[in-house]
Each structure stands twice: as C-alpha cells, then as structure tokens.
Coordinates of C-alpha atoms and ligand atoms in Angstrom, one line a residue:
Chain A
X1 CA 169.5 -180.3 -8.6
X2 CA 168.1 -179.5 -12.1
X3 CA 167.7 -183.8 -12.4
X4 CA 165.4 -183.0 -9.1
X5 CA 163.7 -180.6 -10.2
X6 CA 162.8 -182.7 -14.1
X7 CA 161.7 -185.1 -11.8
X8 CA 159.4 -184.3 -9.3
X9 CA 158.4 -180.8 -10.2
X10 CA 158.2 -180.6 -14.3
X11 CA 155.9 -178.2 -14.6
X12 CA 154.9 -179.6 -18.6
X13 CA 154.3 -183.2 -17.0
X14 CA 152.5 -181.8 -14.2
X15 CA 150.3 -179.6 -17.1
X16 CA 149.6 -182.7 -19.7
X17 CA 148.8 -185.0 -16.8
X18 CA 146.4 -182.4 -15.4
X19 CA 143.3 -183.8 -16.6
X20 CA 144.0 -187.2 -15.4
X21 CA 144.4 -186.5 -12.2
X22 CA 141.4 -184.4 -12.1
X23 CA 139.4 -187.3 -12.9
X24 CA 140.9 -189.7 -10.7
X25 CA 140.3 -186.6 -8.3
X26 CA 136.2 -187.1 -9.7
X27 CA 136.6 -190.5 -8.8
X28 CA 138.0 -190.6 -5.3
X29 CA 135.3 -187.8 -4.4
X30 CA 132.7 -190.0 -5.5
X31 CA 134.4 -193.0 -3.3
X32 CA 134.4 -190.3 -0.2
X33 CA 130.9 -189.1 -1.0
X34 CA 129.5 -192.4 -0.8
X35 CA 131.7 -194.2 2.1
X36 CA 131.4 -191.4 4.5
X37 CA 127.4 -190.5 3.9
X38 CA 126.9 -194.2 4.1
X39 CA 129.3 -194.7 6.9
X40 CA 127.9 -191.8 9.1
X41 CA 124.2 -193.6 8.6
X42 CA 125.5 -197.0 9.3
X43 CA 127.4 -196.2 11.7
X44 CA 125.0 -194.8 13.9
X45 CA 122.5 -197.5 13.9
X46 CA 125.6 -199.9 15.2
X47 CA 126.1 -197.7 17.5
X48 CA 122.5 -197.8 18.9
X49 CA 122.4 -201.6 18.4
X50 CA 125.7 -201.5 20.4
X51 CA 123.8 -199.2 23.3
X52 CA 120.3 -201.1 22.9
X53 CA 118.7 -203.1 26.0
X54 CA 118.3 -205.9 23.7
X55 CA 121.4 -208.8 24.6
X56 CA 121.2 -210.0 20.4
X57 CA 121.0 -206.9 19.4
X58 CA 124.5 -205.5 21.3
X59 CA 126.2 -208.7 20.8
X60 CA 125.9 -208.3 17.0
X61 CA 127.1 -204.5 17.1
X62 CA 130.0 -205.6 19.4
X63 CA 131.2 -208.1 17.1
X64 CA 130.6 -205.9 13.8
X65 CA 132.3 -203.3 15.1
X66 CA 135.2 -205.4 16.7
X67 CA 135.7 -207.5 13.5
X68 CA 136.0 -205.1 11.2
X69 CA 138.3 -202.5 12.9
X70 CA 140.4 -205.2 13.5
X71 CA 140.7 -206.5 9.7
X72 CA 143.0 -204.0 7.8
X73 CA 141.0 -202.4 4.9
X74 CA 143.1 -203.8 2.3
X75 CA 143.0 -207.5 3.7
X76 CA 139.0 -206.6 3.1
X77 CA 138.8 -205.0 -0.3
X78 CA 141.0 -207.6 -1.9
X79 CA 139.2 -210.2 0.1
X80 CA 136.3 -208.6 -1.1
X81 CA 136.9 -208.0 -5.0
X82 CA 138.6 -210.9 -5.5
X83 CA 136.5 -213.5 -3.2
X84 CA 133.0 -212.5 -3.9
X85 CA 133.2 -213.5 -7.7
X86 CA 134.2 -217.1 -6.6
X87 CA 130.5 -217.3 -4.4
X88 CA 128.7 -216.2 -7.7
X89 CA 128.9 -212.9 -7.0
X90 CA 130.2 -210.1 -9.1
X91 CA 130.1 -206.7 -8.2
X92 CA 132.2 -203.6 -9.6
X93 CA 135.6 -202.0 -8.5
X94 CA 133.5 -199.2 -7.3
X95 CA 131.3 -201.3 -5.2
X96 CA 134.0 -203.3 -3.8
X97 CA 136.0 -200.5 -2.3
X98 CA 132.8 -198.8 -1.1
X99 CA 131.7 -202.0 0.4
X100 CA 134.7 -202.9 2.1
X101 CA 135.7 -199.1 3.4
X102 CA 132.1 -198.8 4.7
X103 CA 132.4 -202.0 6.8
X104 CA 136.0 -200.0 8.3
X105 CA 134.3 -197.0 8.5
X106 CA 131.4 -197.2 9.8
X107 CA 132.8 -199.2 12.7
X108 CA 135.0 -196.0 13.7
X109 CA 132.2 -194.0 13.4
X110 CA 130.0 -196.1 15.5
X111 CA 132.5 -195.8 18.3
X112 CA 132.3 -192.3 17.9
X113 CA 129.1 -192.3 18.2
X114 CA 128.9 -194.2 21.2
X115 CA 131.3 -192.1 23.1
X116 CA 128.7 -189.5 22.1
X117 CA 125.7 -190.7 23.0
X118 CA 127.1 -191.4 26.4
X119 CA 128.4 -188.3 26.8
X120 CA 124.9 -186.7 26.7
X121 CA 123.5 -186.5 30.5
X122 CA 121.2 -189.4 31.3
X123 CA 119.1 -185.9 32.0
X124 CA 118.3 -185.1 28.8
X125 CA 116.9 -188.4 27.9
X126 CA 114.7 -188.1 30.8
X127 CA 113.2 -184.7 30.6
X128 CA 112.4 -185.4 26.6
X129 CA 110.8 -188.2 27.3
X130 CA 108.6 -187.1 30.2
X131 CA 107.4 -184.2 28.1
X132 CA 105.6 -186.9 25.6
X133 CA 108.5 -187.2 22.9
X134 CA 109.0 -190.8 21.0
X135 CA 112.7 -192.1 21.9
X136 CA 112.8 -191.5 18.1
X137 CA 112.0 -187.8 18.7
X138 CA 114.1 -187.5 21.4
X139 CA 117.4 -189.4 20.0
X140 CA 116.9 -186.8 16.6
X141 CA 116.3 -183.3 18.3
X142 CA 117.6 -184.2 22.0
X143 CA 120.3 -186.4 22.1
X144 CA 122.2 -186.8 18.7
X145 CA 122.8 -183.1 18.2
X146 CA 124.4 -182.7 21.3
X147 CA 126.0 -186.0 21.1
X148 CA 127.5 -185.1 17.7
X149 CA 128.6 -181.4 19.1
X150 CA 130.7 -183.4 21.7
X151 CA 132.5 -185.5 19.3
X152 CA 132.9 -183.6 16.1
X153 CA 136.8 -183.1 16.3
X154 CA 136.7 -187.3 16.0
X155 CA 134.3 -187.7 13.5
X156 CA 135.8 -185.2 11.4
X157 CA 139.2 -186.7 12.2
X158 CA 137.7 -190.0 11.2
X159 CA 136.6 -188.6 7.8
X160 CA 140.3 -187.3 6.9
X161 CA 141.0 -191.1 7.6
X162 CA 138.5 -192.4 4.8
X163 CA 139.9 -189.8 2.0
X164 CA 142.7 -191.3 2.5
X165 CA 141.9 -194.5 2.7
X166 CA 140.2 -194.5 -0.6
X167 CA 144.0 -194.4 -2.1
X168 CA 143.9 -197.8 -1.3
X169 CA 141.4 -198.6 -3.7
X170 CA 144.1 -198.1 -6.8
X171 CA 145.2 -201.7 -5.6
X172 CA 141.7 -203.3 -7.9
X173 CA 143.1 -200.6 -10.7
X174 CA 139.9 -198.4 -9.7
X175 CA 141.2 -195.0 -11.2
X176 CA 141.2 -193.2 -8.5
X177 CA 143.5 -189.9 -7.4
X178 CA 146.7 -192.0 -6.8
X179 CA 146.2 -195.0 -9.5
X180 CA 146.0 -192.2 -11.9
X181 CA 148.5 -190.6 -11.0
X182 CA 150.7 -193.7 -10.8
X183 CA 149.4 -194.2 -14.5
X184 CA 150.7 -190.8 -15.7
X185 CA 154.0 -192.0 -13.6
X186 CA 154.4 -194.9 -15.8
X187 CA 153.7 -193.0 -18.7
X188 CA 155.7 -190.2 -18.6
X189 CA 158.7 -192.0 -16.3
X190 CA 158.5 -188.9 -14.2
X191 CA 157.8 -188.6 -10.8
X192 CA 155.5 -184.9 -11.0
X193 CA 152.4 -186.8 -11.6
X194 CA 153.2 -188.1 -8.2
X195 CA 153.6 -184.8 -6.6
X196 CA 150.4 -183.0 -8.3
X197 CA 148.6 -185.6 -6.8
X198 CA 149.9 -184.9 -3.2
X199 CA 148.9 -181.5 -3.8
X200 CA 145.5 -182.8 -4.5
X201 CA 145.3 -184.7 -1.4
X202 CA 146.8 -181.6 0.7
X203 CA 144.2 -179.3 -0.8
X204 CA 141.4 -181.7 -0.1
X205 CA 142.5 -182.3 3.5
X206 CA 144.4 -179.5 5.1
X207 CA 140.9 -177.8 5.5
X208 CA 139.5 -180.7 7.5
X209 CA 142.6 -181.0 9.2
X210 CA 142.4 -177.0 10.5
X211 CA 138.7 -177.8 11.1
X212 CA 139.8 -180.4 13.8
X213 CA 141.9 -178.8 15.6
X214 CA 139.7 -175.8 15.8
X215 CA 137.3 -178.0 16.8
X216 CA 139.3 -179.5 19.8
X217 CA 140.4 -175.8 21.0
X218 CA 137.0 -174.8 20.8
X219 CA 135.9 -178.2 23.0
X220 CA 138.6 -177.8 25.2
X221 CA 138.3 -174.3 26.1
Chain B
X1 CA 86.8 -180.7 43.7
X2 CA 85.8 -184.3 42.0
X3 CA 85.9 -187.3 43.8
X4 CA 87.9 -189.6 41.3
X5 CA 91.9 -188.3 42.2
X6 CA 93.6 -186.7 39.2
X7 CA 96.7 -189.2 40.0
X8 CA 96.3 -192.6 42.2
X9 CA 98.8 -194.6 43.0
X10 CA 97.4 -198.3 44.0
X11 CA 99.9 -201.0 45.3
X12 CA 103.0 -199.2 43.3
X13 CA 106.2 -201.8 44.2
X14 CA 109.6 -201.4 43.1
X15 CA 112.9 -203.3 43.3
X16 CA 116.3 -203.0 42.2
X17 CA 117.9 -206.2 42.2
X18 CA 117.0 -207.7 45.5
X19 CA 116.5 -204.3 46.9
X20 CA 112.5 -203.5 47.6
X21 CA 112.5 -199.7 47.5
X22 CA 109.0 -198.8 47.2
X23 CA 106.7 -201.7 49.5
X24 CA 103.4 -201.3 48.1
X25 CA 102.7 -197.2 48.1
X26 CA 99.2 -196.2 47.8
X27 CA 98.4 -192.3 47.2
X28 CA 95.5 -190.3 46.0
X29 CA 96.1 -186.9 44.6
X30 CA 92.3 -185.2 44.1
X31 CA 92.4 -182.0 41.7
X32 CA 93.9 -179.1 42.6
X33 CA 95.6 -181.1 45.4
X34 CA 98.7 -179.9 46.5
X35 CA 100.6 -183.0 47.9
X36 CA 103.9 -182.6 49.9
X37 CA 106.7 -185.3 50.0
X38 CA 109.1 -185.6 52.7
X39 CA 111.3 -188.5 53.8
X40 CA 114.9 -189.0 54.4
X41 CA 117.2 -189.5 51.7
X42 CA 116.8 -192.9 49.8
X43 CA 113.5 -193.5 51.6
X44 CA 112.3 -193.8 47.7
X45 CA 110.7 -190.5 47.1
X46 CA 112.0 -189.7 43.7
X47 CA 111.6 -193.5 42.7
X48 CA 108.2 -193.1 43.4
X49 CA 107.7 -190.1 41.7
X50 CA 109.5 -191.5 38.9
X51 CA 107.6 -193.9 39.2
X52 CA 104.4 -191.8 37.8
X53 CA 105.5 -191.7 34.8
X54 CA 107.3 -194.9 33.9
X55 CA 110.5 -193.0 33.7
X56 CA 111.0 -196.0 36.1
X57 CA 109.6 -198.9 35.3
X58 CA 107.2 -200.0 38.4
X59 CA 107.6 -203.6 39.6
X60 CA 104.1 -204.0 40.1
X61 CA 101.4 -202.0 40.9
X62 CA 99.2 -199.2 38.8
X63 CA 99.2 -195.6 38.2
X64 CA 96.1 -193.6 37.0
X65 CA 96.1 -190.5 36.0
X66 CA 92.7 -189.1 35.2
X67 CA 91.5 -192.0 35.9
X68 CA 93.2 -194.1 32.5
X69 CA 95.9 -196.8 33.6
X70 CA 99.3 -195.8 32.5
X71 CA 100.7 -198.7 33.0
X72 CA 97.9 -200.3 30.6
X73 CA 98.8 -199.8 26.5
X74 CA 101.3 -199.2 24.4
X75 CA 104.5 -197.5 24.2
X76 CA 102.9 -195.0 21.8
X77 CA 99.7 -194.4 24.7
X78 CA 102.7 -194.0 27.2
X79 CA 103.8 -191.1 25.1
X80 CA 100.3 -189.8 24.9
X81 CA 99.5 -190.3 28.4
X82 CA 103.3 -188.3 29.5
X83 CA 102.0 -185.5 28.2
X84 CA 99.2 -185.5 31.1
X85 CA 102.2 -185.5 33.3
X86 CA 104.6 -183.1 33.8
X87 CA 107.7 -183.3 35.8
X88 CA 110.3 -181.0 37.2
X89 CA 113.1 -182.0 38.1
X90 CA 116.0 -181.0 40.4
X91 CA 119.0 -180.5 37.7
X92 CA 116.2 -178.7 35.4
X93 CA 117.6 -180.6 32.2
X94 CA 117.0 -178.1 30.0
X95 CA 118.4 -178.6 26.1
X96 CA 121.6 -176.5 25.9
X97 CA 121.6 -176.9 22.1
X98 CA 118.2 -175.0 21.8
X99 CA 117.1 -171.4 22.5
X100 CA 114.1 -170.8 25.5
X101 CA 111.9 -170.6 23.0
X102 CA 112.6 -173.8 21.3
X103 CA 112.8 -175.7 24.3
X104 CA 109.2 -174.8 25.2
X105 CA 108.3 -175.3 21.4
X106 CA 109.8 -178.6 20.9
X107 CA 107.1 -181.0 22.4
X108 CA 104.4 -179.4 21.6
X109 CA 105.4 -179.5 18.4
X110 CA 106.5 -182.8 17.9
X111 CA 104.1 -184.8 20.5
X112 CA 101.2 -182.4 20.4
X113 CA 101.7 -181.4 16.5
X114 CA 100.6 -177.8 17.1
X115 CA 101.6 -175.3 14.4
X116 CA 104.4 -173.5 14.8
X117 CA 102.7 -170.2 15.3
X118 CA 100.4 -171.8 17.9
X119 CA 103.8 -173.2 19.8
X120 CA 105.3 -170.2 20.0
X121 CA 102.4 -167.8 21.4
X122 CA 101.4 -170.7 23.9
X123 CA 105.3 -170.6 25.0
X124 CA 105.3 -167.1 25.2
X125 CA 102.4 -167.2 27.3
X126 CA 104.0 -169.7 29.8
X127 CA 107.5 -168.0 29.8
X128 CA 105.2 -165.1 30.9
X129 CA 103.3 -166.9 33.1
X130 CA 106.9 -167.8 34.9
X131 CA 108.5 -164.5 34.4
X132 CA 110.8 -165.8 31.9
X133 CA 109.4 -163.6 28.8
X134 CA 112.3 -161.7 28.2
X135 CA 114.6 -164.2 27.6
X136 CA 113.0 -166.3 25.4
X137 CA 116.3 -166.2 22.7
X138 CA 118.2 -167.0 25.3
X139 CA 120.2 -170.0 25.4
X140 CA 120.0 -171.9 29.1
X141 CA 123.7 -171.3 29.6
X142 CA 123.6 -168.0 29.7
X143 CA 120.7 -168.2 32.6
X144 CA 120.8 -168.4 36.5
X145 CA 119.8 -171.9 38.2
X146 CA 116.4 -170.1 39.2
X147 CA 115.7 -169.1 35.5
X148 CA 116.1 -172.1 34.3
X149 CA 114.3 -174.3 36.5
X150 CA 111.4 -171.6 35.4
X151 CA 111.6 -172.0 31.8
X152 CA 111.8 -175.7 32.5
X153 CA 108.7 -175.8 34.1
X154 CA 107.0 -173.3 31.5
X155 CA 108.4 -176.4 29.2
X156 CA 106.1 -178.7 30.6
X157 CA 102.8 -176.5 31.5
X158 CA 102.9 -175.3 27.8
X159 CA 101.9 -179.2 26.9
X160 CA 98.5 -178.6 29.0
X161 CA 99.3 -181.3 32.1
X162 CA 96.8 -182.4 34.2
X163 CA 99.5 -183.4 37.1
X164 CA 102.6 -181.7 37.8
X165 CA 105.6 -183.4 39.4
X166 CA 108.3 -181.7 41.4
X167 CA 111.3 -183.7 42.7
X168 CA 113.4 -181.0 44.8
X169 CA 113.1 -178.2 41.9
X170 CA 114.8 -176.3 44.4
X171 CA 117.7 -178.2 45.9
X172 CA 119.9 -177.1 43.1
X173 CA 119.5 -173.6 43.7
X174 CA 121.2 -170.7 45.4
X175 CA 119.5 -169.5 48.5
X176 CA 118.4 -166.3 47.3
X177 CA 117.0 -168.3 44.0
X178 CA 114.8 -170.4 45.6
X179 CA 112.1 -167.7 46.3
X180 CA 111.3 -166.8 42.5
X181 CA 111.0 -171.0 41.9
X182 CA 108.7 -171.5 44.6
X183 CA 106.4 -168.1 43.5
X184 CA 106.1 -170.0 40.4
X185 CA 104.9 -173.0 41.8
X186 CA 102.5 -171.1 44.1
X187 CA 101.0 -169.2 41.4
X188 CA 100.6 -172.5 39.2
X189 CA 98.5 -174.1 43.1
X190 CA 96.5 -171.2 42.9
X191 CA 95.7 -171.6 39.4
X192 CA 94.4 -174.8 40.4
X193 CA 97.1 -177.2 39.4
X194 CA 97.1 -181.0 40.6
X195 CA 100.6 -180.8 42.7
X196 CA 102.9 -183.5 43.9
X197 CA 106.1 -182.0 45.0
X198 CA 109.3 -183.6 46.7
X199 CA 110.8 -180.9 48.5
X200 CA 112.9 -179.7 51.7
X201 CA 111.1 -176.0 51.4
X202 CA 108.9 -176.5 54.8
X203 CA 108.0 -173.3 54.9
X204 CA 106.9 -173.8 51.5
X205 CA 104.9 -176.5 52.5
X206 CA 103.3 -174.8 55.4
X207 CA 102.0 -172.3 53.5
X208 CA 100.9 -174.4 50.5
X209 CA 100.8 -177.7 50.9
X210 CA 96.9 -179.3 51.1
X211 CA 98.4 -182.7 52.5
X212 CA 101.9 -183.9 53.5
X213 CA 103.0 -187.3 53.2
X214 CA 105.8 -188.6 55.2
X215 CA 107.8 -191.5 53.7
X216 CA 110.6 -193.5 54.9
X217 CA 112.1 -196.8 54.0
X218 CA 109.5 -197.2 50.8
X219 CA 106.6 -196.9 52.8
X220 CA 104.0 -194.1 53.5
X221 CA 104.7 -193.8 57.4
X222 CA 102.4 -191.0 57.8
X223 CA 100.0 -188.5 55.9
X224 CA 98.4 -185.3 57.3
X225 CA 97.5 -181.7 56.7
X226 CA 100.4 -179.3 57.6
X227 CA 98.8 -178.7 60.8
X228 CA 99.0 -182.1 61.6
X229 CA 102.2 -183.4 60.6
X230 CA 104.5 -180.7 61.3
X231 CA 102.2 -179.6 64.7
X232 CA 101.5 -182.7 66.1
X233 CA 103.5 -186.0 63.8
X234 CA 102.0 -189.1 65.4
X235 CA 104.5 -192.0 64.5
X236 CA 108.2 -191.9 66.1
X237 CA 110.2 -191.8 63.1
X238 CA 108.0 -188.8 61.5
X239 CA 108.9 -186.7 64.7
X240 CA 112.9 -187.7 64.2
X241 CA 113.0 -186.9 60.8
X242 CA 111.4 -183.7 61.4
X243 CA 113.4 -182.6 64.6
X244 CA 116.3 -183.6 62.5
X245 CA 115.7 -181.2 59.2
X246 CA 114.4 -178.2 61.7
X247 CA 117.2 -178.9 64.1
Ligands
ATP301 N1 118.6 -197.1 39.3 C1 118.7 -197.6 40.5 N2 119.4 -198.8 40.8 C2 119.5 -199.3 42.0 N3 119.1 -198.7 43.1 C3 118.5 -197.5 43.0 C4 118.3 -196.9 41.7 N4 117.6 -195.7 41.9 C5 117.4 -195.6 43.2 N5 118.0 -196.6 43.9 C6 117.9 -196.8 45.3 O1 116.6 -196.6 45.7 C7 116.6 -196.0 47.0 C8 115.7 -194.8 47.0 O2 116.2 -193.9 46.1 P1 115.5 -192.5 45.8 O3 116.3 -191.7 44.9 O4 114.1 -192.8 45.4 O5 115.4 -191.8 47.2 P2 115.0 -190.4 47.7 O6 114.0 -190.5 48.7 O7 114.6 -189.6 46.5 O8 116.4 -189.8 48.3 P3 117.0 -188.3 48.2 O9 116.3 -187.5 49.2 O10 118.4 -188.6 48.5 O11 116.7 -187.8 46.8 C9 118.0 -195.7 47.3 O12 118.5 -196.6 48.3 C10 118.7 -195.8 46.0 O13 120.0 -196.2 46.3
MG302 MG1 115.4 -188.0 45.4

C-alpha cells in the first residue's frame, strides 16, 4: 500500500513537478484558446456554406465536414506535422496541432450549428427580413442567438472534447499538460506527475461538464 | 385620395414546380385603402401577399409600391424598399430572445439607423398606440396570443410603412382575443393606413373594409365593396364560398 501510495500520490514529486505541469497547463490553454475561438468562427461559416442555396457552395461544406470528422485527429496531426515539411512547408508544433484540431473541430461545431440554425422557426427569418433587416442582420441578432440557446449543451459538450483532445498533441513532443507530465514521469520514475496532471484536467473540465448537464435540464424542462 | 395606388400588383405569376398558384393577379390598393382578401384555403392568398414583398420570390410579374418597382434593384434596395411594407402575420413571429421593447427597437435601429433614444420613444409610442405600453420589458413568452400579435404589429408601424400586410393576424387567436387585434387594426384604417388584409373576420370586413376581393384557384374571381360582394356576389363560386363560411 505504502509502494502505492510512493507511486502515484508522492506528495514531494507532485510539489517539485508543480511548475512543469503548470506550464504544460499554459500551453494546452493556449492550444484550447486558439482551436475552439477559431473552431466556433469556422465552424459556423461551414455551417452556412452547408445550409446556403448555392449547389458548390453546400457540396464543399458537405465534404469538409464529412472528411474530416471521419479522419481521426491523430491520423491528421501527424499527417500534418510530418507531411507538410516534405511539400516545402514548415510550420511549428503549435501550428500543427491547431491546424489539424481545427479541421476536427470545427466540423463538429458546424453540425451543431446546423442542427441550430434549423431549429429556429422558418418564422423568424421571415418577420426579420420583412421588417428591412440584411440576412446578415438577421442571421446575427435573429437567428444565431436563438440558434446557439438551442444547442448550447452540444457545443459546450463539444468544447470538453477539444481540451481533451489537445492531449493528443504530446505525440509531436509539443509540451503540453500530459507531455509534461509524462516528462516529469520519466524523470522522476514515479507515476504522481501522472496523477497531478489528471487533476489538472478534472479541474479544467468538471465545470464544463456541470455546465452541460445543467444546460440539458434546463432545455429539457 | 391620389390616383397612383400606394401598392399595385400588375401581372404577378407564381409557380411551385409545375404548380401555377397565382395566374397573372392584378390589384390596386389606392391610399388609405382598406382591401379585404377572402378565398378558400390554397386559393393563393398568402402567396400573393407574400408575394409583395419578395418574401416569395414572384415568377413573373411586378410589384409597386409607391409607385418604385420592388422587383427592380438590388438586394440592398429590397431591404430599403421592405421597410415601406409591413407585414403581419398569423403566428406573430415575435423574437423570444428579446424584450418588447427590443423587438420594436431592433429594425429601426439596424435598417433605419435611428439612435437609440429615438428607437425607444418611437416604440413606446407605437406600443401605446396598440395598448401594449405597459409591457414593454416583457418578454413575448410571458404574453397572450392577442398581445403579441399587437406588439408585432407595433414592430412594424414603428419603421414608418406606407402598406400594411395582414395574413389572418387573427386565426391564431382565442375567440375572446380577437376583438383587441382587430381594434388595433381599425384604429391604424382610421388613421389612414394603406390596408391589405387576409382575413376570415367578416364582420370585420363589413365594417371596415373599402373593397373586398374574392380569390380562388390563383385568380381574382371577383372584387366589390362589402355591399356588393357579401349582399349581392355575382359569380357562382363567390356565392359558395360565402354560403359555405356563413353556413
Ligand atoms: N413553398 C411552397 N412550395 C410549394 N407549394 C406551395 C408553397 N407555398 C404554397 N404552396 C401551394 O400554393 C397554394 C396556395 O397556398 P397559399 O398558402 O397561398 O393559400 P392560402 O389561400 O393562403 O390558403 P390558406 O387559407 O389555407 O392560408 C397551395 O396549394 C399550397 O400548397
Ligand atoms: Mg394562407
């Protein structure tokens, strides 16, 4: 038990790898920041392409959005980091996993979207637009608020996904949460490292997670 | 009264797929006109009325509305010209995100670009003009079917229309709601309001209407005063419709 205990929760190890962690904590907040701001934005404007009256414009979104929730994020971020360089292209750790999470991402949150948008009465469009407002206007004040009300238990639900997606991104060595605290594993040969960063994780998510379901009660009731 | 109609329809066609739903409607509306639309169900009255401003796209055909072409321009002098054109419609469509208040602010803010202080006394005004003052920071959920199709039609006289368009504002409504909608609407004719209004209310359009226009399979079969079309209807199928809604 006390060989247990050493292992996964050594209070020293968990205290001298503190600082670490915190930065590979840094670092996966600033992979989060930037996939899910960027993955909100993109995502929308596939989801309009995929709702547009224009046949090109549809079939494009429809395959984006097909392709890449099909690809597994890994598959992409390797193929990503490691093939670009070989077409002349060379482009940070950083900007690989945020390249290749957005593409992921921002598919989901298109089909969120879209299950959105067409869960706002055809109504609304209708009586915004007879009043003189741009479809602009009325997608911004009209439609998208009321589109994103309906469907905020799944986009939040779809942003826990990315934080932990960006885990993945310790596979190109970007020091991230978990490569760091794999690191201080290796270091150290003790497991706690490990464990702090699950705490990390839990602390980070456990709110969002609360927030969904409160979200769905809320929706359903 | 001027002689050039505040709303003309000339030659308006529309088809869904093979269907022909409106066959070539012509209609004058002069100013201040009341005009009253009856017709069975799917004879095309709401497409035609829809029709007026492009929230169906005609086949052919024109609309003028103060004498300027809607269907002439570009998407940005369609959004001008909508603003000439109110509409009311049956299921009120107010936004249930937005107070009263807001949801008469909102285009005149953002089409008309008036200040903010200038939105919000003209949409007082018009919520007191349709009785709907005091709930103002109320949200439409919490009001009656009645209420709302008020503040909805504040919505649209607070953007300064030249034509109002009704398409059975009532037909949603409780009974004992449909008085306090119809008030509103009789106020805003006496007030001098250019009227088109698809409605079952024949009281309604005893009492107020300056014209009636009986449609049926996307044609105008017959047009008349009151008088005339509820008194004495002329063609066959205006004299079934109308035994059949009174029977
Ligand atoms: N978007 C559409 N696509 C195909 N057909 C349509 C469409 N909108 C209306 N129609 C058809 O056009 C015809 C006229 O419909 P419209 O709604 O104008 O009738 P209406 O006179 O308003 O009837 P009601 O009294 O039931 O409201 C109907 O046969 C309807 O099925
Ligand atoms: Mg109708």
């Amino acid at each position: 038990m006390d060989i247990f205990i050493d292992q996964f929760f050594n209070i020293e190890i968990m205290r001298k790898s503190f600082p670490l962690l915190l930065s590979g904590l840094w670092m996966t907040l600033k992979l989060c920041s930037a996939v899910i701001l960027l993955g909100l934005i993109g995502g929308l404007f596939v989801a309009l392409g995929n709702m547009s009256e224009r046949r090109w414009l549809r079939w494009i979104s429809i395959a984006y959005t097909d392709l890449f929730r099909a690809l597994p994020p890994l598959v992409l971020l390797i193929f990503i980091y490691a093939g670009l360089p070989f077409a002349g292209i060379n482009i940070s750790p950083f900007a690989a996993v945020v390249i290749a999470f957005l593409l992921n991402n921002s598919s989901y949150y298109a089909e969120v979207y879209r299950a959105g948008l067409i869960s706002v009465a055809k109504g609304q469009w209708e009586a915004a637009q007879s009043t003189g407002l741009t479809p602009a206007q009325t997608l911004i004040h009209v439609v998208l608020p009321q589109a994103v009300r309906n469907v905020l238990p799944d986009l939040l639900s779809n942003t826990v996904e990315v934080v932990k997606l960006t885990s993945l991104a310790s596979v190109i060595s970007l020091s991230e949460l978990l490569y760091n605290a794999g690191m201080a594993r290796s270091v150290t040969y003790n497991a706690s490292p490990l464990v702090l960063a699950a705490l990390f994780y839990l602390v980070l998510l456990w709110p969002l997670v609360r927030l969904v379901s409160h979200f769905q009660r809320r929706l359903a009731a | 009264m001027a002689n050039r109609p505040m709303l003309e329809v000339v030659a308006l066609e529309k088809r869904f797929g093979p269907n022909t739903i409106l066959k070539k409607i012509d209609l004058k509306v002069a100013e201040s006109e009341l005009v009253f639309v009856i017709g069975p169900s799917g004879s095309g009255k709401s497409t035609m009325l829809r029709c007026c401003n492009r929230l169906e796209e005609p086949t052919s055909g024109d609309i003028l509305v103060n004498g300027r072409n809607i269907m002439a321009g570009t998407r940005r002098d369609l959004d001008r010209m909508r603003l000439q054109i109110g509409m009311v419609f049956q299921g009120f469509h107010l936004y249930p995100h937005m107070s009263v208040l807001k949801n008469v602010t909102l285009a005149q803010r953002k089409a008309l670009k008036r200040s903010k202080a200038e939105a919000d006394a003209r949409a007082m005004n018009m919520l007191e003009q349709v009785g709907m003052a005091h709930k103002a920071d109320a949200y439409p959920g919490e009001l009656s079917g009645g209420q709302q199709q008020r503040v909805a039609i504040a919505r649209s006289l607070a953007l300064d229309p030249k034509v109002m368009l009704f398409d059975e504002p009532t037909s949603a409504l409780d009974p004992e709601l449909v008085g306090s909608v119809l008030k509103v609407m009789k106020d805003l004719k006496s007030k001098g309001m250019t009227m088109v209004v698809v409605s079952h209310e024949m009281a309604f359009a005893r009492e107020t209407a300056d014209r009636v226009v009986f449609m049926d399979g996307g044609v105008v079969v017959e047009e008349g005063t009151p008088d005339e079309i509820f008194g004495a209807p002329k063609a066959e199928r205006t004299r079934a419709f109308l035994s059949r809604v009174s029977g």
